[in-house]
Structures are given as C-alpha cells and as structure tokens.
Short mmCIF file of C-alpha atoms and ligand atoms in Angstrom, two decimals:
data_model
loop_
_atom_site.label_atom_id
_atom_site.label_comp_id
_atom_site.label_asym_id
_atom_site.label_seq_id
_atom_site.Cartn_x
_atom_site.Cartn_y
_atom_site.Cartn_z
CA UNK A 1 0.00 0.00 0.00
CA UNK A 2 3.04 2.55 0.92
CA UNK A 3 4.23 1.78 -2.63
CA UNK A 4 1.13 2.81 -4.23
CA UNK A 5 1.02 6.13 -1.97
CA UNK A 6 4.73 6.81 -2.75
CA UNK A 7 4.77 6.61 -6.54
CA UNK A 8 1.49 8.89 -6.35
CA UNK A 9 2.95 11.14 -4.53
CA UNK A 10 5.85 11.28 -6.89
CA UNK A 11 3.72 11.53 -9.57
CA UNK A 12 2.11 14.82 -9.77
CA UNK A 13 1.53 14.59 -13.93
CA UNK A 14 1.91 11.74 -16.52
CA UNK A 15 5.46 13.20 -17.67
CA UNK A 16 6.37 11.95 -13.78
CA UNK A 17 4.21 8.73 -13.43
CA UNK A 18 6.26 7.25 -16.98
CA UNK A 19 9.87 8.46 -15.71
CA UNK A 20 8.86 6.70 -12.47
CA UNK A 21 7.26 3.78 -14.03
CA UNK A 22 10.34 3.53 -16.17
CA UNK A 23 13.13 3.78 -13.36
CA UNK A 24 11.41 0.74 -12.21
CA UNK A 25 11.37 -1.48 -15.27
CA UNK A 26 14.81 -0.80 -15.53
CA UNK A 27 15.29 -1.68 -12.11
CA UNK A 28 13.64 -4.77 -12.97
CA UNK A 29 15.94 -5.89 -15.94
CA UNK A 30 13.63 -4.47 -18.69
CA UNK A 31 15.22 -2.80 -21.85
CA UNK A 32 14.42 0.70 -23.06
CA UNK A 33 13.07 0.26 -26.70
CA UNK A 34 13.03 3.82 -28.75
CA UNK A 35 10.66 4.23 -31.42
CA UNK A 36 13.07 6.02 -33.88
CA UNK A 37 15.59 2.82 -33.68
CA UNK A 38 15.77 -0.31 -35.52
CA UNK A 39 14.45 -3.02 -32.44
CA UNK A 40 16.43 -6.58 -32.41
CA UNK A 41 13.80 -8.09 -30.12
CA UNK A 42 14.78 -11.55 -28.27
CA UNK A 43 12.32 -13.88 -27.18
CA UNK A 44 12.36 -14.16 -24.35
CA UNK A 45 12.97 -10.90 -23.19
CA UNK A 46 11.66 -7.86 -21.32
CA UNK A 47 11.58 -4.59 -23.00
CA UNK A 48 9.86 -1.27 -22.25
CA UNK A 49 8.69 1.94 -24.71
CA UNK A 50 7.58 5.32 -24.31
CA UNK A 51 5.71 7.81 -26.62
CA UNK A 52 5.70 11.55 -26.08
CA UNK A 53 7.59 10.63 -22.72
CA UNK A 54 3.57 10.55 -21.09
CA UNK A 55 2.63 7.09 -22.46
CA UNK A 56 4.06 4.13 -22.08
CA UNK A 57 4.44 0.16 -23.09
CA UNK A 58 5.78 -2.76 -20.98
CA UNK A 59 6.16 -6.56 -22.47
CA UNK A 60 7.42 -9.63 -21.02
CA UNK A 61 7.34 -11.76 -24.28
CA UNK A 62 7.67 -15.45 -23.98
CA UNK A 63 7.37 -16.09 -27.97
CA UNK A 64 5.44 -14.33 -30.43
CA UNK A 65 3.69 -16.61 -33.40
CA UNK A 66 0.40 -16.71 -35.20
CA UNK A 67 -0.77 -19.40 -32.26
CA UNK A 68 0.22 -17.04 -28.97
CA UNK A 69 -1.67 -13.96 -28.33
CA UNK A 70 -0.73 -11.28 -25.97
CA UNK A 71 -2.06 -10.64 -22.38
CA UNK A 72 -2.60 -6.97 -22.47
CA UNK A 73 -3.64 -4.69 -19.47
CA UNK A 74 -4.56 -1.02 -20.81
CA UNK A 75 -4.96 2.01 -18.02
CA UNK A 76 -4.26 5.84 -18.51
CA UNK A 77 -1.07 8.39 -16.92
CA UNK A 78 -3.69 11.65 -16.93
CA UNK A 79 -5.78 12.76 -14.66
CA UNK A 80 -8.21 15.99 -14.80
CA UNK A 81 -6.04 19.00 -13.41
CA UNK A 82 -5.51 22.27 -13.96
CA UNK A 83 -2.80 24.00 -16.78
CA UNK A 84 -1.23 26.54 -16.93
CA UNK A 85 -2.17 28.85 -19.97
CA UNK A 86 0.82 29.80 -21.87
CA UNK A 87 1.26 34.04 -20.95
CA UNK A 88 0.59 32.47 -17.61
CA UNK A 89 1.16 35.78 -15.00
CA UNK A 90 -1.44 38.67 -14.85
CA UNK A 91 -1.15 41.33 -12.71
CA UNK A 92 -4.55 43.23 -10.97
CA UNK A 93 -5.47 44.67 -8.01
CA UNK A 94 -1.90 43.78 -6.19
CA UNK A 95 -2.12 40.32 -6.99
CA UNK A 96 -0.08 38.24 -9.35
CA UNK A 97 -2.39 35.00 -10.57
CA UNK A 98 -1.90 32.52 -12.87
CA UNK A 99 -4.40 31.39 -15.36
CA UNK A 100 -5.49 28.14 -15.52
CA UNK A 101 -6.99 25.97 -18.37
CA UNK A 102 -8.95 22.70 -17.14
CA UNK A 103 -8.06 19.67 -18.61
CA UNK A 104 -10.76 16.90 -18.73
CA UNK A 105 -13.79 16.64 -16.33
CA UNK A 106 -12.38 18.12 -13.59
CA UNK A 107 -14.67 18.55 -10.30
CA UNK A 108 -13.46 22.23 -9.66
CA UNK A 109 -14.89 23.26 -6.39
CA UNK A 110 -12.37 21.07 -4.63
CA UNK A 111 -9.15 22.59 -5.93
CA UNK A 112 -10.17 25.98 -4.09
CA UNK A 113 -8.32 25.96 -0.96
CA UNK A 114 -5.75 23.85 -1.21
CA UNK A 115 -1.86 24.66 -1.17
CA UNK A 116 -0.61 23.78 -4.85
CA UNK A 117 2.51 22.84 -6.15
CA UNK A 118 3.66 23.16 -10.10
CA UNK A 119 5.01 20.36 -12.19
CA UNK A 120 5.17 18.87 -15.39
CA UNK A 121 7.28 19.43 -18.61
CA UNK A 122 9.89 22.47 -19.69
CA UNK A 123 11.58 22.65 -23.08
CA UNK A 124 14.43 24.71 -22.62
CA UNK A 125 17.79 25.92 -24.31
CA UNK A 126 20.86 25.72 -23.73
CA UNK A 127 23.69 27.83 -23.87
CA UNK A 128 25.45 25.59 -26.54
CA UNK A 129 22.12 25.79 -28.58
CA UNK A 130 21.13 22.81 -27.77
CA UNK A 131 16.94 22.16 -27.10
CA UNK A 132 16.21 19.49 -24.40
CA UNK A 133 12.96 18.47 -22.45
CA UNK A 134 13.15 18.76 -18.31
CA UNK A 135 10.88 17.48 -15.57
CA UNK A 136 9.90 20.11 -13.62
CA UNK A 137 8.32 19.29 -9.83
CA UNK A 138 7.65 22.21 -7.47
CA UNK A 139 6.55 20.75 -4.64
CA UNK A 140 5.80 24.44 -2.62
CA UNK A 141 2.65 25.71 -1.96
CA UNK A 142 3.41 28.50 -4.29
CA UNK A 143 -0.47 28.41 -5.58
CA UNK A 144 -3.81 28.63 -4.17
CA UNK A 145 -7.03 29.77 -5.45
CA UNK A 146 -9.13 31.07 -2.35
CA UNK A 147 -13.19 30.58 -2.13
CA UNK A 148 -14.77 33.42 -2.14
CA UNK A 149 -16.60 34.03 1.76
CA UNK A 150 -19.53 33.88 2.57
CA UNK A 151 -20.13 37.39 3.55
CA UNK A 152 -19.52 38.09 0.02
CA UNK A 153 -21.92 35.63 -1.38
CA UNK A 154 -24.53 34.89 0.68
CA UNK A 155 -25.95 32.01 -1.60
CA UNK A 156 -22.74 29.85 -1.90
CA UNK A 157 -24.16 27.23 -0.29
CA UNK A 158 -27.14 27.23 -1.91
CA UNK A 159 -25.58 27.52 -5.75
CA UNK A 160 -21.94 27.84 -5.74
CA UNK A 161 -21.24 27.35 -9.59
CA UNK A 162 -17.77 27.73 -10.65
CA UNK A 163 -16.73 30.36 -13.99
CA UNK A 164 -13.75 28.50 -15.07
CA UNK A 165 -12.63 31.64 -16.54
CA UNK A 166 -13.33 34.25 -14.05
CA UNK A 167 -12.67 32.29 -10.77
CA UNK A 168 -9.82 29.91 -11.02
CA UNK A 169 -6.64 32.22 -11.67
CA UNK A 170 -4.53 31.40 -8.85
CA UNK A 171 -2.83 33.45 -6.23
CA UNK A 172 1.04 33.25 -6.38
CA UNK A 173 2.10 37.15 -5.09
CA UNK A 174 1.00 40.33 -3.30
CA UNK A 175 2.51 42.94 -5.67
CA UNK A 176 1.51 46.12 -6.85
CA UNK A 177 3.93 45.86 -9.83
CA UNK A 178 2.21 45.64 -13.38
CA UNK A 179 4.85 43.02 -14.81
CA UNK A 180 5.87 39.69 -13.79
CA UNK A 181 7.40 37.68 -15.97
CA UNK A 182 6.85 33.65 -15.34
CA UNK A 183 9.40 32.37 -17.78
CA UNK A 184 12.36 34.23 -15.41
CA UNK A 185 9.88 32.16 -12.58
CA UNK A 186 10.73 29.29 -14.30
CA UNK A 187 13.73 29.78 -15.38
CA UNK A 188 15.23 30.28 -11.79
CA UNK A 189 13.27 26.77 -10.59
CA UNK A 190 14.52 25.07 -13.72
CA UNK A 191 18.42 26.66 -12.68
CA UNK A 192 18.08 25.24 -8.84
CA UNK A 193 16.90 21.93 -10.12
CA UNK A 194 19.11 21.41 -12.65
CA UNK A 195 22.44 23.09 -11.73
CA UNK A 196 24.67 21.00 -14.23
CA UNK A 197 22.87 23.02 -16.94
CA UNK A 198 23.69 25.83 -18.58
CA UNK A 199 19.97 27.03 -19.44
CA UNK A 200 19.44 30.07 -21.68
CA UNK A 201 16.14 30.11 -21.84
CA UNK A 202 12.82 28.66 -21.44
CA UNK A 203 10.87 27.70 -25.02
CA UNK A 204 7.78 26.53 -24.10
CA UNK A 205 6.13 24.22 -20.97
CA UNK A 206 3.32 22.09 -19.79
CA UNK A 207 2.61 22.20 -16.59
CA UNK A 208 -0.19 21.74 -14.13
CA UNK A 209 -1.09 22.48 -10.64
CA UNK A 210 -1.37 19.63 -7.95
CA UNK A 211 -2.27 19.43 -4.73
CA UNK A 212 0.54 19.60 -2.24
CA UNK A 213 -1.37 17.30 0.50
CA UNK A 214 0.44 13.54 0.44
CA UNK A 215 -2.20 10.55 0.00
CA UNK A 216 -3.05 9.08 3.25
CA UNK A 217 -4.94 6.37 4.59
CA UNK A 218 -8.07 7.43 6.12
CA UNK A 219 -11.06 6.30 8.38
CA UNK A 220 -11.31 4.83 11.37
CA UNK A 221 -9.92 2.09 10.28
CA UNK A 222 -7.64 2.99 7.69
CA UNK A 223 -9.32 1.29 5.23
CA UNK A 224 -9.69 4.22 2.61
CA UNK A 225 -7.28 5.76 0.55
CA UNK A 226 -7.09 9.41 0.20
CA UNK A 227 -5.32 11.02 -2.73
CA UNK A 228 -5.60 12.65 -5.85
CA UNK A 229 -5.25 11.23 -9.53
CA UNK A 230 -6.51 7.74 -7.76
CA UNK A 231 -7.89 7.80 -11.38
CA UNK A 232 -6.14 6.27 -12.80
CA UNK A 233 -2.63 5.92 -11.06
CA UNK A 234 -4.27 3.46 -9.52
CA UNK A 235 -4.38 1.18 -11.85
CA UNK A 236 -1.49 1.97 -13.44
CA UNK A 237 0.38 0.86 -10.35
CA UNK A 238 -1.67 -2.55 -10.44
CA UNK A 239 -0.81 -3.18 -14.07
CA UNK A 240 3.39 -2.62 -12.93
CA UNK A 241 2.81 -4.80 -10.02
CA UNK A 242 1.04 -7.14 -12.28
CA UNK A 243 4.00 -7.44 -15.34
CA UNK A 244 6.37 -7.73 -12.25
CA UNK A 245 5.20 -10.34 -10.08
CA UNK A 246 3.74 -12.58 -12.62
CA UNK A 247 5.13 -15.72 -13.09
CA UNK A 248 3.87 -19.10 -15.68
CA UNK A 249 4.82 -18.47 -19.48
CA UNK A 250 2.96 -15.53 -22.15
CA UNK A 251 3.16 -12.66 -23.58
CA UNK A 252 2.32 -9.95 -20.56
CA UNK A 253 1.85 -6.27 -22.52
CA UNK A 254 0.69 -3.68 -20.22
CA UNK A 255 -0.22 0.09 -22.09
CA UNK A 256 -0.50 3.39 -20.08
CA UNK A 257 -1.37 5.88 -22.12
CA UNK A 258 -1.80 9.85 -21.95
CA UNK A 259 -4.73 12.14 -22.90
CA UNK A 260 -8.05 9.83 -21.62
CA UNK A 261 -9.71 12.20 -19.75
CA UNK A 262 -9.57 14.62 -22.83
CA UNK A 263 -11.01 12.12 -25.17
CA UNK A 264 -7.72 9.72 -26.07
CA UNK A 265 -7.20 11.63 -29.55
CA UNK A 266 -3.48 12.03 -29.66
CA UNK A 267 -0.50 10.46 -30.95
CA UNK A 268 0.28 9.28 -27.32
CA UNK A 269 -3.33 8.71 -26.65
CA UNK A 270 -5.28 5.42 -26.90
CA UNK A 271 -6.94 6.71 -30.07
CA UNK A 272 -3.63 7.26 -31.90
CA UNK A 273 -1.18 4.55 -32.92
CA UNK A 274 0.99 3.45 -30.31
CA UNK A 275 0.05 0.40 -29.75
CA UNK A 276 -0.96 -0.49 -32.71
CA UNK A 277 2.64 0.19 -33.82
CA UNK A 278 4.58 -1.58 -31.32
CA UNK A 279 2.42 -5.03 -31.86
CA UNK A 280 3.00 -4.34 -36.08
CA UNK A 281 6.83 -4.61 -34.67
CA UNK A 282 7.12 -7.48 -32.62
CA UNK A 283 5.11 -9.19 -35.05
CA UNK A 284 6.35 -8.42 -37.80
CA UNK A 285 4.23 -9.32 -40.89
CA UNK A 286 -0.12 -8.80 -41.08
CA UNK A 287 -0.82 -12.38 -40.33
CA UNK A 288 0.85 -12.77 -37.32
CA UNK A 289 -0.62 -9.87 -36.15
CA UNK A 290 -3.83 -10.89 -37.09
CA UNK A 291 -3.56 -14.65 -35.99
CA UNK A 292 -2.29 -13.35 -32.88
CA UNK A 293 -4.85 -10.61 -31.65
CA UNK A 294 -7.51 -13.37 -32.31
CA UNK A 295 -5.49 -15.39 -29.57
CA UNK A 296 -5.23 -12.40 -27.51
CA UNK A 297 -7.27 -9.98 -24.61
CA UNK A 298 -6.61 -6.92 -22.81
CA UNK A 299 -8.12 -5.85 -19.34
CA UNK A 300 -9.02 -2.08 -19.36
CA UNK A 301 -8.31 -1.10 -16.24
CA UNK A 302 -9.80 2.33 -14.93
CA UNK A 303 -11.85 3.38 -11.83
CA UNK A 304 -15.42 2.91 -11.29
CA UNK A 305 -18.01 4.70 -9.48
CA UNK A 306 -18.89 3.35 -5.83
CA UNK A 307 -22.12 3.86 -4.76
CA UNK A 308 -22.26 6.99 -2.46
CA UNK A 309 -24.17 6.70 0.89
CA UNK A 310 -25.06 10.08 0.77
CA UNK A 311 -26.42 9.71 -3.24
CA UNK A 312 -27.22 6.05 -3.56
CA UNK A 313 -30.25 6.69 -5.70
CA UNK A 314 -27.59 7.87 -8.05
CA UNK A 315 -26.69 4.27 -8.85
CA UNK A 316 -29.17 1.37 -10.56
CA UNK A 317 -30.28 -0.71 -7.90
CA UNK A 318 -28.49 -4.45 -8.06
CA UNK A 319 -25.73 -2.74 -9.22
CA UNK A 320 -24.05 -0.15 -6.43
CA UNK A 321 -20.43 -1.26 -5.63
CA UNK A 322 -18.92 -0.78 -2.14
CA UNK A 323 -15.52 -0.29 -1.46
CA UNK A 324 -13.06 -2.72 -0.43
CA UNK A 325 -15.29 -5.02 -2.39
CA UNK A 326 -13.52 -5.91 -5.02
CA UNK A 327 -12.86 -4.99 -8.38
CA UNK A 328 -16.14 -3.26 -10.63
CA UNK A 329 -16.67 -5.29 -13.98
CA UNK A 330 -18.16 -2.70 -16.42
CA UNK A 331 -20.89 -3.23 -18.85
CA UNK A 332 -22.29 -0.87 -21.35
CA UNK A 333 -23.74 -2.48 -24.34
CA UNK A 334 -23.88 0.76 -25.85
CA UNK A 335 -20.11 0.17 -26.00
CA UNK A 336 -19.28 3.09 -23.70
CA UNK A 337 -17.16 0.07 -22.35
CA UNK A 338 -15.72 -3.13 -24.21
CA UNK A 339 -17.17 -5.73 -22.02
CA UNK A 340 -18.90 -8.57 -23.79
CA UNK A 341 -20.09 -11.93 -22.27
CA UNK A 342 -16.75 -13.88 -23.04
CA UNK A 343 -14.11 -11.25 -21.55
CA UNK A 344 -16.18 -10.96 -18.74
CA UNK A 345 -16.41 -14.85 -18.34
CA UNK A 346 -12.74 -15.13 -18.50
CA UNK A 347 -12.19 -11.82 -15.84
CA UNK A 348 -14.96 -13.68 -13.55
CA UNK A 349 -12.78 -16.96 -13.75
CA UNK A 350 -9.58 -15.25 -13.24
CA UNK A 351 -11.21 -13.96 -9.72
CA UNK A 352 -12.79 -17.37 -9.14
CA UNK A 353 -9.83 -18.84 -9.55
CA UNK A 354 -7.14 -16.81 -7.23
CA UNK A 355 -10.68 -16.18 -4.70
CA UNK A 356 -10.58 -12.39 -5.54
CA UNK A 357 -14.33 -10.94 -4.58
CA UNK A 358 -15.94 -8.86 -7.40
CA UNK A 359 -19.12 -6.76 -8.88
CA UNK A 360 -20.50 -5.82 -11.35
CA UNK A 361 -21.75 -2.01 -12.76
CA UNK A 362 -24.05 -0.69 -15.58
CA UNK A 363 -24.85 2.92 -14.98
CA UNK A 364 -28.93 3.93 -14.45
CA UNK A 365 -30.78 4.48 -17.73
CA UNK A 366 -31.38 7.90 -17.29
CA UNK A 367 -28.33 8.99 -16.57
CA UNK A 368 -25.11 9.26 -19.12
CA UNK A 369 -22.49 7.01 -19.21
CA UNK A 370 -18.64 7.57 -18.92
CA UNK A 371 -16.14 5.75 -20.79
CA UNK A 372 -12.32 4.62 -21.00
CA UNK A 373 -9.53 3.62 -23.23
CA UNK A 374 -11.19 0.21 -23.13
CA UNK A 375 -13.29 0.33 -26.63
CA UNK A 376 -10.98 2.98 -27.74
CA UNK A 377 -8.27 0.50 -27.78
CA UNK A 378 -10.62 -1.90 -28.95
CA UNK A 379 -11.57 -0.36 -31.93
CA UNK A 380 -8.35 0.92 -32.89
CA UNK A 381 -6.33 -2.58 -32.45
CA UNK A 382 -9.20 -5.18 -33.03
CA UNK A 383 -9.06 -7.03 -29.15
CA UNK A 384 -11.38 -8.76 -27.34
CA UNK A 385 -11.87 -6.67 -24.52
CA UNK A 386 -13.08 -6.16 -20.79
CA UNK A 387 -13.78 -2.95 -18.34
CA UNK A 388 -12.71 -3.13 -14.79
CA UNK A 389 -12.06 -0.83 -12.18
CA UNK A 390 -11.62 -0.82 -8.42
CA UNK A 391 -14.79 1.42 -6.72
CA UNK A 392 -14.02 4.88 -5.99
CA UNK A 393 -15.90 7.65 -4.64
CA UNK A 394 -15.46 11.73 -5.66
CA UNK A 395 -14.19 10.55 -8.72
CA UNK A 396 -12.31 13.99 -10.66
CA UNK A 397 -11.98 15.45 -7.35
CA UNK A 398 -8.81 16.71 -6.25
CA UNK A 399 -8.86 14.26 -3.47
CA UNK A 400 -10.57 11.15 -3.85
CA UNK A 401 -11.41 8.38 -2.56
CA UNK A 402 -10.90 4.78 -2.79
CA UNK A 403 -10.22 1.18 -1.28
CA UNK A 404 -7.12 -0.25 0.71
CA UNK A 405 -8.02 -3.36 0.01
CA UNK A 406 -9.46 -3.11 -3.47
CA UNK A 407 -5.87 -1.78 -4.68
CA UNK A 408 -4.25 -5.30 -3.48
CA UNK A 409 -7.82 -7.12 -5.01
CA UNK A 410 -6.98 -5.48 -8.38
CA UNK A 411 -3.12 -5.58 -8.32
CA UNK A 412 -4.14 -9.78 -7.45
CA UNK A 413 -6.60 -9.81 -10.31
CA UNK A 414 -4.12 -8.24 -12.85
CA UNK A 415 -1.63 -10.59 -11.71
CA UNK A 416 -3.89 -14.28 -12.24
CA UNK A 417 -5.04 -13.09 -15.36
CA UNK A 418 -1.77 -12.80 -17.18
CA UNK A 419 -1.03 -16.11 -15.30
CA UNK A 420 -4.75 -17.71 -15.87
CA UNK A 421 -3.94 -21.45 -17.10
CA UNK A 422 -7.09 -22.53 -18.82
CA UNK A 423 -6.47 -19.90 -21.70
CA UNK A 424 -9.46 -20.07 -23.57
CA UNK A 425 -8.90 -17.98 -26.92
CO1 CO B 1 -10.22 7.25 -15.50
#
C-alpha cells in the first residue's frame, strides 16, 4: 500500500508517473526500446517503450507466433487537473495569478483551498544551442485559489457554480507591480533543479497544478485511501505490479497511455497509434498480427463509481459497488465500455480462480455514461476486450477516494489473469 502512496505522490503529472514507471522497469531488468531505432527483439525478453515521454508500453514476451496472443492490461497516466495557460502571469489589483486551463472533467470546487505545487514538462535551451525536455516538480505551496466568503456571497451554499474563466486564476504574489514575468519564474526553478545546466532560456512548458497534501490512509480504520489522480494511477500501479510479479509463461503487454480524460485523440493517446505500432513490430508481418490478436485480450483497467451513501439513488439498484469489495466489472452495451459476455467470463474466472471478490456495474438508464480507453483501444487494435475498475468515490476530485483493500484485489486480479492457465482464446 506505501508503494502505491509513494509513486502517487511522486507523480504529480503523466510526464512523472512514466519516468517513475520507467526507473522501475529498468530496475527490474527491462530494456528501453526507442521508437526512432531499428528493435532486435529476443524472445524471451523484457523490453519497455515510451511515446511523447507521457505514455508508455511494458512486455514480457515469452514467444510471439500466429498461435500465442498477448495478455494486455490497458490504463491511462492523466488525470483531470488544472494548466497553466501559456502568458501564464497577470497582474490586478496587487495580486499576481496565474491562469489556468482545465483539462478533462475536472470537479473544480475542490481545488479551491488547497496549497498547490507546479510540475510537469519544460523545453528549454541551452547555452550551446542545444533544445532538451526537463521534468519540472515544485513541490511548494506556491499556488492557491481562495473561495470566495460567505459574507460576500450569501448564496454559496445554496448555488456555488464555478466560472472557469473568471474564478480559477490562482494566487502566487501580493505585488503592486504591473509586470511579472513567469518564464524568469521558471527559469530560476529550472536553474536550482538542474544546476549542471547551462539554461538560456525557457521555449515553451506544460505544466499543471497539484495538490501539495500527500495521499493518506483514512477512516477509522484505515481502510480508505485518500489522494488525488486515484484515477487512474491506480491502476497503473496494479498493471506494474502485475507485469512484475507474474510468473507461468505468455506474452504480458501492459499500455499506459496519456490524454483519456480529454477524449484519447493524440498520438500518445489510446486513439492514436501506439500500440498499434509496437504489436505491427514485434510481429512483424499482417498475419501474425492478425492470428495473434484473435489469440489475444486486454483488461481495461480504470476506476469505477462506488455507490455513495449520501447519493445512492444515483446508482441502478443491483448494481451499487462498495468499497473494499472488489474490483467493478463494467458493462455498457452501448459500448461506452468493451465488455462482452466472453471477456467478462474469462475476468470472472480469473477472480474465481485466485478467490478475488468482485461486482458488477451498468450505470442507471437515465443517466449518461462515462467511458475509457477500453473500446478505444478496442476499436483501434481489433481485441477482445473487458472494463474493470476498483470502486471509488469523488471521482475527478482533487482528493478522492478509494479502497485499501481493493488496490491489493486489483493488483491480485491483474496478476492471475496474465497467469490464468485454462487460456481459452
Ligand atoms: Co479514469
């Protein structure tokens, strides 16, 4: 459980959760592929990719043919936040703020009040010329974006509604000068965390805010987890524990890829062609690759919604997962999610087998459903394919909530089915 609080902690943005991901695999014995290289693949062998250095592939291959599929375990590295717009500093009434763009479906009441650190991606330049990519973590409350009080709005409990333009530029200085400049800001972070470079200047930058607050266990018990970006680090963590621990003889594949919660549409993202790619090249010709994605499954792996004691009417009765439960199979035959009767079958018998509980969610029919890289990557790569995700609660907020117990139920389910004997396809 401390493992799965650490790397979240050390993962405030999906440029972070793929350098830490990777530090492992290579910790583990796995090799860096790169995309632009020629790859002399041995079988067996463990071997690890990135794209866009925010999505990323892991494969324990035991031998790849027409007859073997590949055991493949898809989550995503983003989670809704907010980023920094590119002239990021404005100056008015004696206040520098930062403006803020939200990415995905964030839940944006939370993130007022709460001390915020920067992080994410610079492009810089060097003195010799030369243009290189740094990792950037401020972990400082150097941000915060107060509520507004009462006093000042007497209905804010009534119908607090949030105008993403308007209300979220965050506090970072009492000034009453007219100019701040936040590439010299960044420039002078970028200089004390990296003071082997020579850095002329900064080009250009993603970053995001993040809550400073570490995850925590919670309840009188202990049994929750706290944290934020639960979805879907979560299960991103599960699907490295899985590739790691797994033992018996396959082809293990596990995908992580940026950009979900903003649709997938990206060359990093589930929609674009990464994976696609990489199987092309380990299998080298069309009917391989076709033979073998017949013979082949992945497990979508992304966080579902608990019911709420406070909302239960929220969820369709028969179907209102609790926490520390087990892992949530997903069905949508509207294909919002992948599931059909025979990957569900074989995630059921994977649990059955290594005495994992589990449940089972379909959202209410009047209400809209959400989706994941699970009939994304589907689509795109032609798998059989099932939705699963351990039950959450405050799901987009910047501090959620979830299972201790369901993280080790997944991490165990993750594990039997890339070891599951009886392989049926
Ligand atoms: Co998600």
């Amino acid at each position: 459980m401390q493992n799965l609080l650490d790397f979240i902690a050390d993962s405030p943005t999906p440029f972070h959760a793929v350098a830490n991901i990777s530090h492992r695999l290579e910790s583990a014995g796995f090799r860096r592929l790169e995309e632009g290289e020629a790859w002399q693949i041995a079988e067996p062998g463990d071997y690890f990719v990135t794209r866009n250095d925010s999505s990323l592939i892991a494969m324990r291959l035991d031998r790849i043919s027409g007859e073997t599929g590949f055991r493949m375990i898809g989550a995503h590295t983003d989670s809704p936040c907010l980023k920094i717009k590119p002239n990021a500093t404005n100056c008015s009434n004696g206040y520098v703020t930062l403006a803020v763009e939200v990415y995905g479906g964030a839940l944006l009441n939370p993130w007022f009040d709460r001390d915020l650190g920067v992080a994410g991606r610079v492009t810089v330049k060097t003195a010799s010329g030369a243009m290189t990519s740094l990792l950037l973590r401020i972990d400082e409350p150097v941000a915060f974006i107060p509520s507004l009080a009462i006093h000042l709005d007497r209905k804010a409990n009534e119908q607090k509604s949030v105008d993403r333009q308007k209300h979220l530029p965050a506090v970072m200085l009492r000034s009453d000068d007219g100019k701040y400049d936040f590439h010299t800001l960044l420039k002078s972070w970028l200089c004390r965390a990296y003071p082997e470079l020579d850095i002329d200047r900064v080009l250009s930058f993603e970053l995001s805010l993040y809550d400073c607050q570490p995850p925590a266990a919670v309840g009188l018990g202990g049994e929750f987890i706290a944290s934020a970006r639960l979805d879907n680090l979560l299960s991103c963590h599960g699907a490295v524990e899985a590739l790691l621990s797994a033992g018996g003889r396959a082809n293990r594949l596990i995908v992580l890829n940026d950009h979900e919660e903003v649709g997938s549409a990206s060359s990093s993202g589930a929609a674009g062609p990464f994976l696609a790619s990489v199987l092309a090249r380990l299998c080298r010709d069309e009917e391989t690759l076709s033979r073998s994605l017949e013979h082949s499954m992945l497990v979508s792996a992304d966080n579902a919604h608990g019911v709420h004691p406070n909302f239960a009417e929220r969820h369709e009765p028969g179907h209102r997962p609790l926490i520390n439960e087990g892992p949530v199979i997903k069905i949508n035959h509207n294909q919002n999610y992948a599931t059909n009767s025979e990957s569900e079958a074989l995630f059921r018998a994977v649990c059955e087998l290594n005495g994992i509980k589990h449940q089972s969610f379909v959202v209410r029919s009047d209400l809209g459903c959400g989706s994941t890289i699970g009939p994304i990557t589907a689509t795109r790569v032609g798998v059989r394919t099932v939705d699963v995700g351990v039950p959450q609660l405050g799901m987009h907020s910047i501090r959620e909530l979830a299972g201790v117990k369901d993280q080790q139920y997944l991490a165990d389910a993750l594990r039997g089915f890339f070891e599951y004997p009886d392989w049926p396809f």
